Short mmCIF file of C-alpha atoms in Angstrom, two decimals:
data_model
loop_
_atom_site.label_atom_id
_atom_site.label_comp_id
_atom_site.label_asym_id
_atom_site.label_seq_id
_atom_site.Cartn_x
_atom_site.Cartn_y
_atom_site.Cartn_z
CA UNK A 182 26.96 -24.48 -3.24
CA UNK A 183 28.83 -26.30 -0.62
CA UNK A 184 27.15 -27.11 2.22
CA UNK A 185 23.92 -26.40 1.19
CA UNK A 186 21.03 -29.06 1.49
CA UNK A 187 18.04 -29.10 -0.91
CA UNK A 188 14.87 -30.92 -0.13
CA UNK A 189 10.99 -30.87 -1.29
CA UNK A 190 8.48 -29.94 1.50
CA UNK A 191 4.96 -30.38 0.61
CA UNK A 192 3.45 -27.49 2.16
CA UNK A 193 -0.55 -25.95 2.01
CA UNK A 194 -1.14 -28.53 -1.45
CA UNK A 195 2.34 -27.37 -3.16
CA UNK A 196 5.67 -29.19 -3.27
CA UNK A 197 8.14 -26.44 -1.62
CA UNK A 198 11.52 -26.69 -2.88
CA UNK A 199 13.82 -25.46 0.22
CA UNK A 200 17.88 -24.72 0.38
CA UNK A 201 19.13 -24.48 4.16
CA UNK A 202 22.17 -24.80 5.72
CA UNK A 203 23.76 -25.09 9.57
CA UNK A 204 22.08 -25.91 12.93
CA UNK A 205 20.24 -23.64 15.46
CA UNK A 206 18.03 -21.03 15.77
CA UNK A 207 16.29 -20.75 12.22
CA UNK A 208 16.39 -17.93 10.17
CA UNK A 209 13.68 -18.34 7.11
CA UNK A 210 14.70 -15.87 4.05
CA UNK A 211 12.18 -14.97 1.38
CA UNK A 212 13.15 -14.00 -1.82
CA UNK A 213 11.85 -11.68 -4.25
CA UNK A 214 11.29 -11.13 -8.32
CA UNK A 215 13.00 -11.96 -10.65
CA UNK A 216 14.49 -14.32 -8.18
CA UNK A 217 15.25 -17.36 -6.08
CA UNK A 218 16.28 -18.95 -3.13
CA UNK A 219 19.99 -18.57 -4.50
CA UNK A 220 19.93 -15.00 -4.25
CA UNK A 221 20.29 -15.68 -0.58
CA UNK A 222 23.73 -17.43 -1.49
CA UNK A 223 25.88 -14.97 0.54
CA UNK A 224 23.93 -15.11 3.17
CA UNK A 225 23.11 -18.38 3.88
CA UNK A 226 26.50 -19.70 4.90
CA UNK A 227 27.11 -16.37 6.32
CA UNK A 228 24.33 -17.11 8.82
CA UNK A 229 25.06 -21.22 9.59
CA UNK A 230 28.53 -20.22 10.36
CA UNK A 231 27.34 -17.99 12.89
CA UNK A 232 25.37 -20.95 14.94
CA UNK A 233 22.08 -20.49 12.64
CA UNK A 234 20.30 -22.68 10.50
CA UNK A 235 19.43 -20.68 7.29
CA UNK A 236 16.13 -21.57 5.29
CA UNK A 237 15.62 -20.03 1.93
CA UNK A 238 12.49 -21.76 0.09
CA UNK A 239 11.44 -20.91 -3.65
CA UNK A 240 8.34 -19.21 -3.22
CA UNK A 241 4.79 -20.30 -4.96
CA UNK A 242 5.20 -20.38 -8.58
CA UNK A 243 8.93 -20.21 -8.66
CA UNK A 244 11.89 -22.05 -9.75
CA UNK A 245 11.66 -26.09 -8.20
CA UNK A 246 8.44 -24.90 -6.22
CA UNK A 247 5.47 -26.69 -8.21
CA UNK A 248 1.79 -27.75 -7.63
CA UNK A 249 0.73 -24.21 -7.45
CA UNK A 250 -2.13 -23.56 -10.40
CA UNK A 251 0.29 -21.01 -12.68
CA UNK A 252 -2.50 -20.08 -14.91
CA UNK A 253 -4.60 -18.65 -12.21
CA UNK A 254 -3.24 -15.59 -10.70
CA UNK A 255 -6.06 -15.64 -7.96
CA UNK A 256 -4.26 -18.36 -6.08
CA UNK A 257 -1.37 -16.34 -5.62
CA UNK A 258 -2.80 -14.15 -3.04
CA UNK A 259 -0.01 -13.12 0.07
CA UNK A 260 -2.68 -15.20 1.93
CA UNK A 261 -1.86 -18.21 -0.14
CA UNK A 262 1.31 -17.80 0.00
CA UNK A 263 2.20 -17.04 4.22
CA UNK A 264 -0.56 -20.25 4.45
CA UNK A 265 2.80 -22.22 2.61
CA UNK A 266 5.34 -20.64 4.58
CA UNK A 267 3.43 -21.14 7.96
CA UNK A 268 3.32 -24.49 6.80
CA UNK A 269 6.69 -24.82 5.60
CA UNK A 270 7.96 -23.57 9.38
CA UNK A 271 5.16 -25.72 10.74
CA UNK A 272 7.25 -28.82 8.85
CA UNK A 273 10.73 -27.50 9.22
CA UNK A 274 10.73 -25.38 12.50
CA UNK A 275 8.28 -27.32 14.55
CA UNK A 276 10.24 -26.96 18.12
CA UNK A 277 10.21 -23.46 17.38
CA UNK A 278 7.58 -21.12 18.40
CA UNK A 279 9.27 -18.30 16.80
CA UNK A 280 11.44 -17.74 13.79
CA UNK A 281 13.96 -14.86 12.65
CA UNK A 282 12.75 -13.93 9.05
CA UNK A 283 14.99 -11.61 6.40
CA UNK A 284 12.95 -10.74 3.39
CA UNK A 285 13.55 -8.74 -0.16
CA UNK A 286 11.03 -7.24 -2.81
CA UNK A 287 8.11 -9.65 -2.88
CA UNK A 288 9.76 -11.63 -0.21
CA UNK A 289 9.73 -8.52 1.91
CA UNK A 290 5.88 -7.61 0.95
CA UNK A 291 5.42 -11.46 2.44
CA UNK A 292 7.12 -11.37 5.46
CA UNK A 293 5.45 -7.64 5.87
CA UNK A 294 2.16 -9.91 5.21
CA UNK A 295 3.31 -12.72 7.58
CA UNK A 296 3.79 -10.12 10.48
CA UNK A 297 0.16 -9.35 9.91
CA UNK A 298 -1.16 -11.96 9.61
CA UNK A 299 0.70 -14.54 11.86
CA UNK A 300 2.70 -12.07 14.61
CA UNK A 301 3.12 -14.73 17.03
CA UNK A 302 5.74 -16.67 14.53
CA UNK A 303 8.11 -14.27 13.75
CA UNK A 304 10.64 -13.43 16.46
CA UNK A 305 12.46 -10.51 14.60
CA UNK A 306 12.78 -9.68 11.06
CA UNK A 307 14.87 -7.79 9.19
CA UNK A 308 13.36 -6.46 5.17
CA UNK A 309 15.13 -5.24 2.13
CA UNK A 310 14.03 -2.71 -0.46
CA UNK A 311 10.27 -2.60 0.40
CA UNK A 312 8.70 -0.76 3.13
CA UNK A 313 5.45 -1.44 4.63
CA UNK A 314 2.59 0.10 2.94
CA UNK A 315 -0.58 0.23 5.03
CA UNK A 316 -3.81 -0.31 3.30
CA UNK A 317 -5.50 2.36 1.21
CA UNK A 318 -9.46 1.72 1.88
CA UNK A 319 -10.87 4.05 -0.62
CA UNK A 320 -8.80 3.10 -3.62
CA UNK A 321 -7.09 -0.59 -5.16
CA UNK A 322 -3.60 -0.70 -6.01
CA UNK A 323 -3.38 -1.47 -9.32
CA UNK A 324 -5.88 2.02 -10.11
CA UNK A 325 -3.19 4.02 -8.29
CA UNK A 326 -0.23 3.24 -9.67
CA UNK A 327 -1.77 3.80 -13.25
CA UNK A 328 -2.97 7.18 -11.99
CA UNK A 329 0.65 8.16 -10.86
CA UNK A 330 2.75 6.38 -13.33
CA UNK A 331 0.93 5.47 -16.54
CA UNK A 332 0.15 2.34 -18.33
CA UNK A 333 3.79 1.54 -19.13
CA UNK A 334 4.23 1.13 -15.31
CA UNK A 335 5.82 -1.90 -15.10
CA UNK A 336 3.87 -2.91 -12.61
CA UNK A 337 0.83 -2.05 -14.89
CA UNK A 338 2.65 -3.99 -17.38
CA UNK A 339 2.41 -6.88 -15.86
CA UNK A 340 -1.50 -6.68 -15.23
CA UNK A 341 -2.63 -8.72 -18.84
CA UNK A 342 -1.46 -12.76 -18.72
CA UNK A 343 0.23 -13.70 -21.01
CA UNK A 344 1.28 -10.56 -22.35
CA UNK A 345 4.14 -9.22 -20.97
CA UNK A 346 5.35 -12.96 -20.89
CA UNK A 347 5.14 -12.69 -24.63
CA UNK A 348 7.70 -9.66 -24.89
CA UNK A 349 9.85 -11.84 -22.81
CA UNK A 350 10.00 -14.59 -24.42
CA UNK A 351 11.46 -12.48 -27.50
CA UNK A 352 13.54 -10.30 -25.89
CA UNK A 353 15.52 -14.07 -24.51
CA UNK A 354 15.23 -14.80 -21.22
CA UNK A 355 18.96 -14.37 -20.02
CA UNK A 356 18.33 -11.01 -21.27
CA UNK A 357 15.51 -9.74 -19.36
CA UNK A 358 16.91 -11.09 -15.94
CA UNK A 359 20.30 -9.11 -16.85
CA UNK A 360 17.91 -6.21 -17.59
CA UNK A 361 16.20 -6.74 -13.96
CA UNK A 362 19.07 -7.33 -11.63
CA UNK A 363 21.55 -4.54 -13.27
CA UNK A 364 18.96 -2.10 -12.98
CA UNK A 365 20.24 0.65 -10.85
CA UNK A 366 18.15 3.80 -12.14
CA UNK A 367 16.55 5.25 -9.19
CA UNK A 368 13.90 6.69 -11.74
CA UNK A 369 10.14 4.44 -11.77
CA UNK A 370 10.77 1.38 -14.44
CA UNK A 371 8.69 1.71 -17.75
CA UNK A 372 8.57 -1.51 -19.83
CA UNK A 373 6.39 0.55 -23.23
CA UNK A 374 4.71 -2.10 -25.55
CA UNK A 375 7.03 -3.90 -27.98
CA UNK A 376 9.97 -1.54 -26.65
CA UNK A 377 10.94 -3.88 -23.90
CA UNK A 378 13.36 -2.39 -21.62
CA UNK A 379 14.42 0.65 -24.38
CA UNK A 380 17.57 -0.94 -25.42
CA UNK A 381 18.98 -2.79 -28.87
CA UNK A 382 19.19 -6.29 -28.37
CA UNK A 383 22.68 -6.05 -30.22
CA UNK A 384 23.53 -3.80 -27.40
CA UNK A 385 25.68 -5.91 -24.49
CA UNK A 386 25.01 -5.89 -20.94
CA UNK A 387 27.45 -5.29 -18.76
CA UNK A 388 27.56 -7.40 -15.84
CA UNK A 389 28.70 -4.97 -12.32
CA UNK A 390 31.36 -6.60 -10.33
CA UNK A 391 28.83 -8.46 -8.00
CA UNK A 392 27.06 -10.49 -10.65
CA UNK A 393 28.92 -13.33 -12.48
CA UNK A 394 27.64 -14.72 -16.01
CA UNK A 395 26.99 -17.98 -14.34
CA UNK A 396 25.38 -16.46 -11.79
CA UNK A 397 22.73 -15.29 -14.53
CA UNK A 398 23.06 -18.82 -16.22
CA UNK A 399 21.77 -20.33 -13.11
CA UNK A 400 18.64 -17.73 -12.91
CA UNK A 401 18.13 -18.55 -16.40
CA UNK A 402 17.82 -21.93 -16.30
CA UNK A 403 15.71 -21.89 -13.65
CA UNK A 404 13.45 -19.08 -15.16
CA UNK A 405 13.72 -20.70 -18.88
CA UNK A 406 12.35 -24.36 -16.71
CA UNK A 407 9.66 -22.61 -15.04
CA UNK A 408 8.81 -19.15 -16.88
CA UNK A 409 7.88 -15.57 -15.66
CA UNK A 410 3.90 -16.32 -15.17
CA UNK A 411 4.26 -17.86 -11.74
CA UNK A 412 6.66 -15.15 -10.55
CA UNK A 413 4.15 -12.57 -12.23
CA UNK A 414 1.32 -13.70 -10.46
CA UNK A 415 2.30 -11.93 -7.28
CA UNK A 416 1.14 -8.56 -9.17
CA UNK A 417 -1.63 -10.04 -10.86
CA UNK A 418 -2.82 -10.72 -7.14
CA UNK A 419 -2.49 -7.33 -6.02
CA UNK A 420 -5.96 -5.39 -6.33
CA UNK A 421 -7.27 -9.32 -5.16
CA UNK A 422 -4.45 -8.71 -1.81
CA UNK A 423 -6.34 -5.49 -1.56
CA UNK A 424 -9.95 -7.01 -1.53
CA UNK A 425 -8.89 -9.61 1.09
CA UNK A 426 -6.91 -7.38 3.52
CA UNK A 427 -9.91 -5.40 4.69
CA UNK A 428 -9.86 -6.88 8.12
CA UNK A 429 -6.22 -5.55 8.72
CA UNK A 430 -6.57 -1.75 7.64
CA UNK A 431 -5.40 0.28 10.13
CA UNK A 432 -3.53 -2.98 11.76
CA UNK A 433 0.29 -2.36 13.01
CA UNK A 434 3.48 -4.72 12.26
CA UNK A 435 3.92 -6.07 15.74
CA UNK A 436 7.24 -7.38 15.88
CA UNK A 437 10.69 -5.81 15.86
CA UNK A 438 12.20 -4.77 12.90
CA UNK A 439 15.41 -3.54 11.00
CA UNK A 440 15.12 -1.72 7.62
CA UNK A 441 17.53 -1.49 4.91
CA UNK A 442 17.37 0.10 1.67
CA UNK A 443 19.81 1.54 -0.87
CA UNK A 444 19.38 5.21 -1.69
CA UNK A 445 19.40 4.58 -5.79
CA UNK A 446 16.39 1.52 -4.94
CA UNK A 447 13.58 2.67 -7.52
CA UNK A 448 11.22 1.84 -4.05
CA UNK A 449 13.19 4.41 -2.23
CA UNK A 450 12.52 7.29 -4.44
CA UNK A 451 9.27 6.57 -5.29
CA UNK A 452 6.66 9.67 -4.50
CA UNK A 453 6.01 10.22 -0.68
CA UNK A 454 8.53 6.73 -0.09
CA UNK A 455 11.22 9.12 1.72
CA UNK A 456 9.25 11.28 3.43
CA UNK A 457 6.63 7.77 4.74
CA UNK A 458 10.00 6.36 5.80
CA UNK A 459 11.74 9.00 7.95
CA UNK A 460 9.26 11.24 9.38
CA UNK A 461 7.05 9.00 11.41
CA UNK A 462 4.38 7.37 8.95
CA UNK A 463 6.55 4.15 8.93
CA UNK A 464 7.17 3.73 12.48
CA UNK A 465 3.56 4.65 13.11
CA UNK A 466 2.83 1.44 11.50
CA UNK A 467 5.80 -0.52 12.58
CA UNK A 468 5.71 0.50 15.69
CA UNK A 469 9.10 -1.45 17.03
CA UNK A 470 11.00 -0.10 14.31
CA UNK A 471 14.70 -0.54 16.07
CA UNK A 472 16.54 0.87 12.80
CA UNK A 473 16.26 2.66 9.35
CA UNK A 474 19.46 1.71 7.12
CA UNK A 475 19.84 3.63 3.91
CA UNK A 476 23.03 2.35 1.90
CA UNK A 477 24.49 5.04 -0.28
CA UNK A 478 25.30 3.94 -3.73
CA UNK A 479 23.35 1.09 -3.89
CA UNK A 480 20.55 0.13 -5.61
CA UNK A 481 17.67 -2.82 -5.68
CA UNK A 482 19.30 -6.50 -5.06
CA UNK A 483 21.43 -4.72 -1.99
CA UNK A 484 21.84 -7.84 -0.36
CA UNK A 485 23.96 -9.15 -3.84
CA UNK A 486 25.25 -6.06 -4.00
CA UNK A 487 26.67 -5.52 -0.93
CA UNK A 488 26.59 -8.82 1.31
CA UNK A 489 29.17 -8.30 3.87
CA UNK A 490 27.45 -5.02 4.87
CA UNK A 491 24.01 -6.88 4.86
CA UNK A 492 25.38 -9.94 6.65
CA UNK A 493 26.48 -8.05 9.34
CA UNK A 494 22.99 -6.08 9.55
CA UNK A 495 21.10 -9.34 10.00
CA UNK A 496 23.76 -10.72 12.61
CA UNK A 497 23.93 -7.79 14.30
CA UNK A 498 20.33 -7.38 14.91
CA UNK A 499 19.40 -11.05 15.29
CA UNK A 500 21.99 -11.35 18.07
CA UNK A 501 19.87 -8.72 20.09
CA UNK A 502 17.41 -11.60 20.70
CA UNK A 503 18.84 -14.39 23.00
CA UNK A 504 17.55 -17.94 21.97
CA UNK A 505 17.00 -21.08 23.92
CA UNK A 506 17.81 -23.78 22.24
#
Protein backbone atom coordinates (compact mmCIF):
# COMPACT_ATOMS: atom_id res chain seq x y z
CA UNK A 1 0.00 0.00 0.00
CA UNK A 2 1.21 3.40 -0.79
CA UNK A 3 2.72 5.15 1.69
CA UNK A 4 3.11 2.60 4.02
CA UNK A 5 6.62 1.79 5.61
CA UNK A 6 7.55 -1.73 6.81
CA UNK A 7 10.39 -2.37 9.15
CA UNK A 8 11.62 -5.27 11.70
CA UNK A 9 11.78 -4.18 15.41
CA UNK A 10 13.35 -6.61 17.65
CA UNK A 11 11.26 -6.36 20.58
CA UNK A 12 11.19 -8.61 24.22
CA UNK A 13 13.61 -11.58 22.13
CA UNK A 14 11.21 -11.52 18.87
CA UNK A 15 11.76 -9.77 15.54
CA UNK A 16 8.43 -7.48 15.27
CA UNK A 17 7.42 -6.90 11.85
CA UNK A 18 5.66 -3.25 11.95
CA UNK A 19 3.57 -1.24 9.01
CA UNK A 20 3.15 2.61 9.97
CA UNK A 21 2.49 5.48 8.19
CA UNK A 22 2.44 9.61 8.74
CA UNK A 23 3.99 11.81 11.49
CA UNK A 24 2.65 12.83 14.98
CA UNK A 25 0.99 11.70 17.75
CA UNK A 26 1.11 7.75 17.48
CA UNK A 27 -1.68 5.68 17.30
CA UNK A 28 -0.54 1.76 17.83
CA UNK A 29 -3.39 -0.70 16.30
CA UNK A 30 -3.53 -4.35 17.29
CA UNK A 31 -4.96 -6.76 15.24
CA UNK A 32 -6.83 -9.78 15.84
CA UNK A 33 -7.40 -13.64 14.45
CA UNK A 34 -7.35 -14.73 11.64
CA UNK A 35 -5.51 -11.58 10.90
CA UNK A 36 -2.80 -9.02 10.33
CA UNK A 37 -1.48 -5.77 10.45
CA UNK A 38 -3.21 -5.20 6.91
CA UNK A 39 -6.52 -5.45 8.25
CA UNK A 40 -5.78 -2.02 9.57
CA UNK A 41 -5.39 -0.92 5.78
CA UNK A 42 -8.30 1.58 5.87
CA UNK A 43 -7.35 2.92 8.70
CA UNK A 44 -3.96 3.54 8.63
CA UNK A 45 -3.83 6.24 5.98
CA UNK A 46 -7.08 7.35 7.30
CA UNK A 47 -5.27 8.26 10.53
CA UNK A 48 -1.63 9.79 8.97
CA UNK A 49 -3.72 12.01 6.90
CA UNK A 50 -5.24 13.35 9.84
CA UNK A 51 -1.67 14.53 11.48
CA UNK A 52 -1.10 10.89 13.13
CA UNK A 53 1.43 8.45 12.78
CA UNK A 54 -0.33 4.99 12.53
CA UNK A 55 1.52 1.77 13.90
CA UNK A 56 0.06 -1.57 13.14
CA UNK A 57 2.65 -4.47 14.17
CA UNK A 58 1.99 -8.32 13.44
CA UNK A 59 1.49 -9.66 16.70
CA UNK A 60 3.64 -12.76 18.33
CA UNK A 61 3.35 -15.68 16.17
CA UNK A 62 1.90 -13.96 13.19
CA UNK A 63 2.54 -13.24 9.67
CA UNK A 64 6.49 -11.51 9.30
CA UNK A 65 6.61 -11.51 13.25
CA UNK A 66 9.20 -14.45 14.07
CA UNK A 67 11.49 -15.60 16.96
CA UNK A 68 8.55 -16.40 19.07
CA UNK A 69 8.76 -20.42 20.11
CA UNK A 70 5.40 -21.54 17.87
CA UNK A 71 5.35 -24.94 19.30
CA UNK A 72 4.90 -23.79 22.80
CA UNK A 73 1.66 -22.20 23.47
CA UNK A 74 2.85 -21.20 27.08
CA UNK A 75 4.88 -18.36 25.68
CA UNK A 76 2.02 -16.80 24.24
CA UNK A 77 0.62 -15.54 27.40
CA UNK A 78 -1.12 -11.62 27.04
CA UNK A 79 1.86 -11.05 29.42
CA UNK A 80 4.27 -12.07 26.75
CA UNK A 81 2.80 -10.46 24.41
CA UNK A 82 2.04 -6.47 26.04
CA UNK A 83 6.01 -7.22 27.32
CA UNK A 84 6.58 -6.93 23.05
CA UNK A 85 4.34 -4.19 22.51
CA UNK A 86 5.67 -2.13 25.57
CA UNK A 87 8.78 -2.77 23.98
CA UNK A 88 7.84 -2.14 20.56
CA UNK A 89 6.46 1.60 21.84
CA UNK A 90 9.52 1.68 24.05
CA UNK A 91 11.60 1.44 20.42
CA UNK A 92 9.18 3.29 18.24
CA UNK A 93 7.39 5.86 20.57
CA UNK A 94 10.18 6.70 22.91
CA UNK A 95 9.37 10.69 23.24
CA UNK A 96 6.06 9.61 24.04
CA UNK A 97 4.84 8.92 27.43
CA UNK A 98 1.52 8.01 26.20
CA UNK A 99 0.07 6.38 23.15
CA UNK A 100 -3.57 6.26 21.50
CA UNK A 101 -4.24 2.45 20.99
CA UNK A 102 -7.34 0.95 18.63
CA UNK A 103 -7.63 -2.75 19.06
CA UNK A 104 -9.92 -5.78 17.47
CA UNK A 105 -10.61 -9.48 18.67
CA UNK A 106 -7.35 -10.67 20.19
CA UNK A 107 -5.91 -7.31 19.54
CA UNK A 108 -8.68 -5.87 21.64
CA UNK A 109 -8.27 -8.69 24.55
CA UNK A 110 -4.41 -7.14 24.40
CA UNK A 111 -4.90 -3.71 24.56
CA UNK A 112 -7.80 -4.63 27.34
CA UNK A 113 -4.57 -6.52 28.90
CA UNK A 114 -2.20 -3.56 28.24
CA UNK A 115 -4.62 -1.13 30.15
CA UNK A 116 -4.12 -3.49 33.03
CA UNK A 117 -1.24 -4.06 33.08
CA UNK A 118 0.67 -0.89 31.86
CA UNK A 119 -2.17 2.15 32.43
CA UNK A 120 0.32 4.78 32.42
CA UNK A 121 1.08 4.12 28.44
CA UNK A 122 -2.03 4.30 26.94
CA UNK A 123 -3.53 7.77 26.53
CA UNK A 124 -7.01 6.68 25.10
CA UNK A 125 -8.10 3.68 23.36
CA UNK A 126 -10.71 2.84 21.37
CA UNK A 127 -11.68 -1.54 21.02
CA UNK A 128 -13.61 -3.47 18.48
CA UNK A 129 -15.75 -6.55 18.92
CA UNK A 130 -14.51 -7.65 22.40
CA UNK A 131 -15.52 -6.27 25.62
CA UNK A 132 -13.68 -6.47 28.76
CA UNK A 133 -14.23 -9.51 30.72
CA UNK A 134 -13.13 -9.25 34.34
CA UNK A 135 -11.61 -12.25 35.90
CA UNK A 136 -13.65 -15.22 37.10
CA UNK A 137 -11.65 -16.47 40.40
CA UNK A 138 -13.49 -19.60 41.05
CA UNK A 139 -13.50 -21.08 37.59
CA UNK A 140 -10.72 -21.13 34.24
CA UNK A 141 -11.88 -20.16 30.97
CA UNK A 142 -11.43 -22.82 28.90
CA UNK A 143 -13.88 -25.16 31.66
CA UNK A 144 -16.58 -22.52 31.06
CA UNK A 145 -16.95 -22.18 27.74
CA UNK A 146 -17.16 -26.09 27.39
CA UNK A 147 -19.84 -26.00 30.08
CA UNK A 148 -21.94 -23.39 28.06
CA UNK A 149 -21.15 -24.29 24.56
CA UNK A 150 -19.85 -27.85 24.13
CA UNK A 151 -16.76 -29.38 22.84
CA UNK A 152 -17.31 -28.20 19.25
CA UNK A 153 -16.86 -24.64 20.66
CA UNK A 154 -14.55 -23.31 18.50
CA UNK A 155 -12.79 -21.97 20.97
CA UNK A 156 -12.67 -25.53 22.57
CA UNK A 157 -11.64 -26.56 19.22
CA UNK A 158 -8.76 -25.01 19.22
CA UNK A 159 -7.56 -26.38 22.75
CA UNK A 160 -5.47 -29.80 21.18
CA UNK A 161 -2.08 -28.63 18.98
CA UNK A 162 -1.93 -29.68 16.17
CA UNK A 163 -5.31 -30.72 15.70
CA UNK A 164 -7.47 -28.31 14.52
CA UNK A 165 -4.39 -27.18 12.37
CA UNK A 166 -4.79 -30.56 10.76
CA UNK A 167 -8.53 -29.91 9.57
CA UNK A 168 -7.10 -26.80 8.17
CA UNK A 169 -4.67 -27.79 6.34
CA UNK A 170 -7.34 -30.00 4.33
CA UNK A 171 -10.00 -27.87 4.17
CA UNK A 172 -7.07 -25.25 2.04
CA UNK A 173 -6.09 -22.44 3.67
CA UNK A 174 -7.72 -19.66 1.40
CA UNK A 175 -10.71 -21.45 2.39
CA UNK A 176 -10.82 -21.33 6.02
CA UNK A 177 -9.83 -17.52 6.15
CA UNK A 178 -12.91 -16.91 3.62
CA UNK A 179 -14.85 -19.06 6.14
CA UNK A 180 -13.54 -16.69 9.13
CA UNK A 181 -13.85 -13.20 7.80
CA UNK A 182 -17.41 -13.77 5.90
CA UNK A 183 -18.78 -15.07 8.93
CA UNK A 184 -21.67 -12.95 9.87
CA UNK A 185 -23.98 -15.47 11.93
CA UNK A 186 -24.61 -13.87 15.16
CA UNK A 187 -25.19 -17.54 16.49
CA UNK A 188 -21.79 -19.11 18.77
CA UNK A 189 -19.30 -20.74 15.93
CA UNK A 190 -19.09 -24.66 16.06
CA UNK A 191 -16.15 -26.12 14.07
CA UNK A 192 -17.54 -30.38 14.81
CA UNK A 193 -14.61 -32.88 14.13
CA UNK A 194 -13.88 -33.63 10.46
CA UNK A 195 -17.02 -31.34 9.54
CA UNK A 196 -15.00 -28.20 9.36
CA UNK A 197 -17.09 -25.24 9.04
CA UNK A 198 -20.48 -27.48 7.82
CA UNK A 199 -20.13 -26.67 4.25
CA UNK A 200 -19.10 -28.74 0.79
CA UNK A 201 -15.86 -27.77 -0.28
CA UNK A 202 -17.41 -27.70 -3.92
CA UNK A 203 -19.63 -25.13 -2.47
CA UNK A 204 -18.22 -21.30 -3.44
CA UNK A 205 -17.80 -18.56 -1.13
CA UNK A 206 -19.08 -15.56 -1.81
CA UNK A 207 -16.96 -12.72 -1.14
CA UNK A 208 -19.42 -9.42 0.49
CA UNK A 209 -18.70 -6.21 -1.19
CA UNK A 210 -15.94 -5.19 1.39
CA UNK A 211 -13.59 -8.09 0.83
CA UNK A 212 -11.68 -8.42 -2.51
CA UNK A 213 -10.15 -11.93 -3.69
CA UNK A 214 -6.77 -10.39 -3.41
CA UNK A 215 -7.48 -9.15 -0.35
CA UNK A 216 -7.83 -12.96 0.81
CA UNK A 217 -4.74 -13.83 -1.46
CA UNK A 218 -2.69 -11.57 0.63
CA UNK A 219 -4.03 -13.23 4.09
CA UNK A 220 -3.30 -16.40 2.50
CA UNK A 221 -0.02 -16.05 1.69
CA UNK A 222 0.83 -14.78 4.71
CA UNK A 223 -1.11 -17.54 6.70
CA UNK A 224 0.10 -20.42 4.10
CA UNK A 225 4.13 -18.76 5.08
CA UNK A 226 3.52 -18.83 8.64
CA UNK A 227 0.46 -21.26 9.54
CA UNK A 228 -2.50 -21.11 12.08
CA UNK A 229 -0.39 -22.52 15.27
CA UNK A 230 1.13 -19.19 16.18
CA UNK A 231 -2.17 -17.32 15.74
CA UNK A 232 -3.82 -20.32 17.77
CA UNK A 233 -1.67 -20.02 20.55
CA UNK A 234 -3.47 -17.01 21.92
CA UNK A 235 -6.35 -19.62 23.02
CA UNK A 236 -4.10 -22.25 23.91
CA UNK A 237 -2.84 -19.52 26.50
CA UNK A 238 -6.06 -18.81 27.91
CA UNK A 239 -6.69 -21.00 31.17
CA UNK A 240 -2.49 -20.14 31.52
CA UNK A 241 -3.83 -15.94 31.12
CA UNK A 242 -6.18 -17.05 33.82
CA UNK A 243 -3.51 -18.58 36.24
CA UNK A 244 -1.28 -15.48 35.83
CA UNK A 245 -3.91 -12.69 36.18
CA UNK A 246 -4.65 -13.38 39.83
CA UNK A 247 -3.08 -10.21 41.00
CA UNK A 248 -5.55 -8.08 38.82
CA UNK A 249 -9.05 -9.66 39.80
CA UNK A 250 -11.20 -7.19 40.77
CA UNK A 251 -8.70 -4.46 39.01
CA UNK A 252 -10.53 -1.60 36.76
CA UNK A 253 -9.46 -0.41 33.05
CA UNK A 254 -8.15 2.98 33.98
CA UNK A 255 -8.06 4.87 30.96
CA UNK A 256 -10.72 6.34 28.69
CA UNK A 257 -12.39 4.38 26.35
CA UNK A 258 -14.76 4.14 23.23
CA UNK A 259 -16.57 0.85 22.38
CA UNK A 260 -17.79 -0.35 19.18
CA UNK A 261 -19.41 -3.44 18.22
CA UNK A 262 -21.76 -4.63 15.46
CA UNK A 263 -25.09 -6.01 16.61
CA UNK A 264 -24.76 -9.46 14.35
CA UNK A 265 -20.80 -9.81 16.18
CA UNK A 266 -21.07 -13.55 17.53
CA UNK A 267 -19.26 -11.59 20.88
CA UNK A 268 -22.24 -9.37 21.05
CA UNK A 269 -24.84 -11.97 21.43
CA UNK A 270 -23.09 -14.19 23.38
CA UNK A 271 -25.04 -15.15 26.89
CA UNK A 272 -25.11 -12.23 29.49
CA UNK A 273 -22.68 -10.07 26.61
CA UNK A 274 -25.74 -7.49 26.14
CA UNK A 275 -26.97 -7.23 29.29
CA UNK A 276 -22.70 -6.94 30.88
CA UNK A 277 -22.48 -4.21 28.24
CA UNK A 278 -25.42 -1.83 28.78
CA UNK A 279 -26.58 -2.07 32.21
CA UNK A 280 -23.60 -1.11 34.26
CA UNK A 281 -21.29 -4.33 34.65
CA UNK A 282 -19.03 -2.90 31.85
CA UNK A 283 -18.64 0.52 32.97
CA UNK A 284 -18.22 -0.80 36.48
CA UNK A 285 -15.06 -2.15 35.22
CA UNK A 286 -14.18 0.47 32.73
CA UNK A 287 -14.91 2.99 34.67
CA UNK A 288 -14.18 6.04 31.98
CA UNK A 289 -16.26 4.44 29.55
CA UNK A 290 -17.03 7.82 27.30
CA UNK A 291 -19.18 5.70 24.66
CA UNK A 292 -20.97 2.36 23.76
CA UNK A 293 -21.32 2.09 19.77
CA UNK A 294 -23.43 -0.73 18.51
CA UNK A 295 -23.46 -0.77 14.52
CA UNK A 296 -26.62 -2.28 13.14
CA UNK A 297 -26.08 -4.74 10.42
CA UNK A 298 -22.74 -5.47 10.97
CA UNK A 299 -20.97 -8.20 12.05
CA UNK A 300 -17.22 -9.29 13.36
CA UNK A 301 -14.31 -7.51 11.15
CA UNK A 302 -16.52 -4.03 11.55
CA UNK A 303 -13.64 -2.05 11.01
CA UNK A 304 -13.36 -3.87 7.14
CA UNK A 305 -16.71 -3.76 7.04
CA UNK A 306 -17.52 -0.48 7.61
CA UNK A 307 -14.27 1.83 7.70
CA UNK A 308 -15.49 5.24 7.07
CA UNK A 309 -17.91 4.85 10.03
CA UNK A 310 -14.98 3.41 12.18
CA UNK A 311 -12.49 6.00 10.96
CA UNK A 312 -14.47 8.63 12.03
CA UNK A 313 -15.09 6.88 15.59
CA UNK A 314 -11.36 6.76 16.26
CA UNK A 315 -10.84 10.47 14.97
CA UNK A 316 -13.53 11.65 16.64
CA UNK A 317 -12.64 10.39 19.97
CA UNK A 318 -8.86 10.71 19.69
CA UNK A 319 -9.31 14.42 18.90
CA UNK A 320 -10.92 14.81 22.47
CA UNK A 321 -7.33 14.51 23.80
CA UNK A 322 -5.07 17.53 22.88
CA UNK A 323 -1.36 16.46 22.24
CA UNK A 324 1.89 18.26 22.62
CA UNK A 325 4.03 17.53 20.25
Amino acid sequence: MEGIEHKTVTVNGIKMHVAEIGQGPVVLFLHGFPECWFSWRHQLAFMASNGYRAVAPDLRGYSDTTGAPVNDFTKFTTLHVVGDVVALLNAVAAHEEKVFVVGHDWGAMIAWALCLYRPDRVKALVNLSVAFTPRNPTRKPVESLRAVYGDDYYVCRFQEPGEIEGEFAQIGTKRVLKNFLTYRNPCPLYLPKGKGFGDSADTPIILPSWLSEEEIDYYASKYEKRGFTGALNYYRALDINWELTAPWTGDQIKVPVKFIVGDLDLTYNAPGAKDFIHKGGFKKYVPLLKEVVVMEGVAHFIHQEKPDEINKHILDFFQEFPCLQ
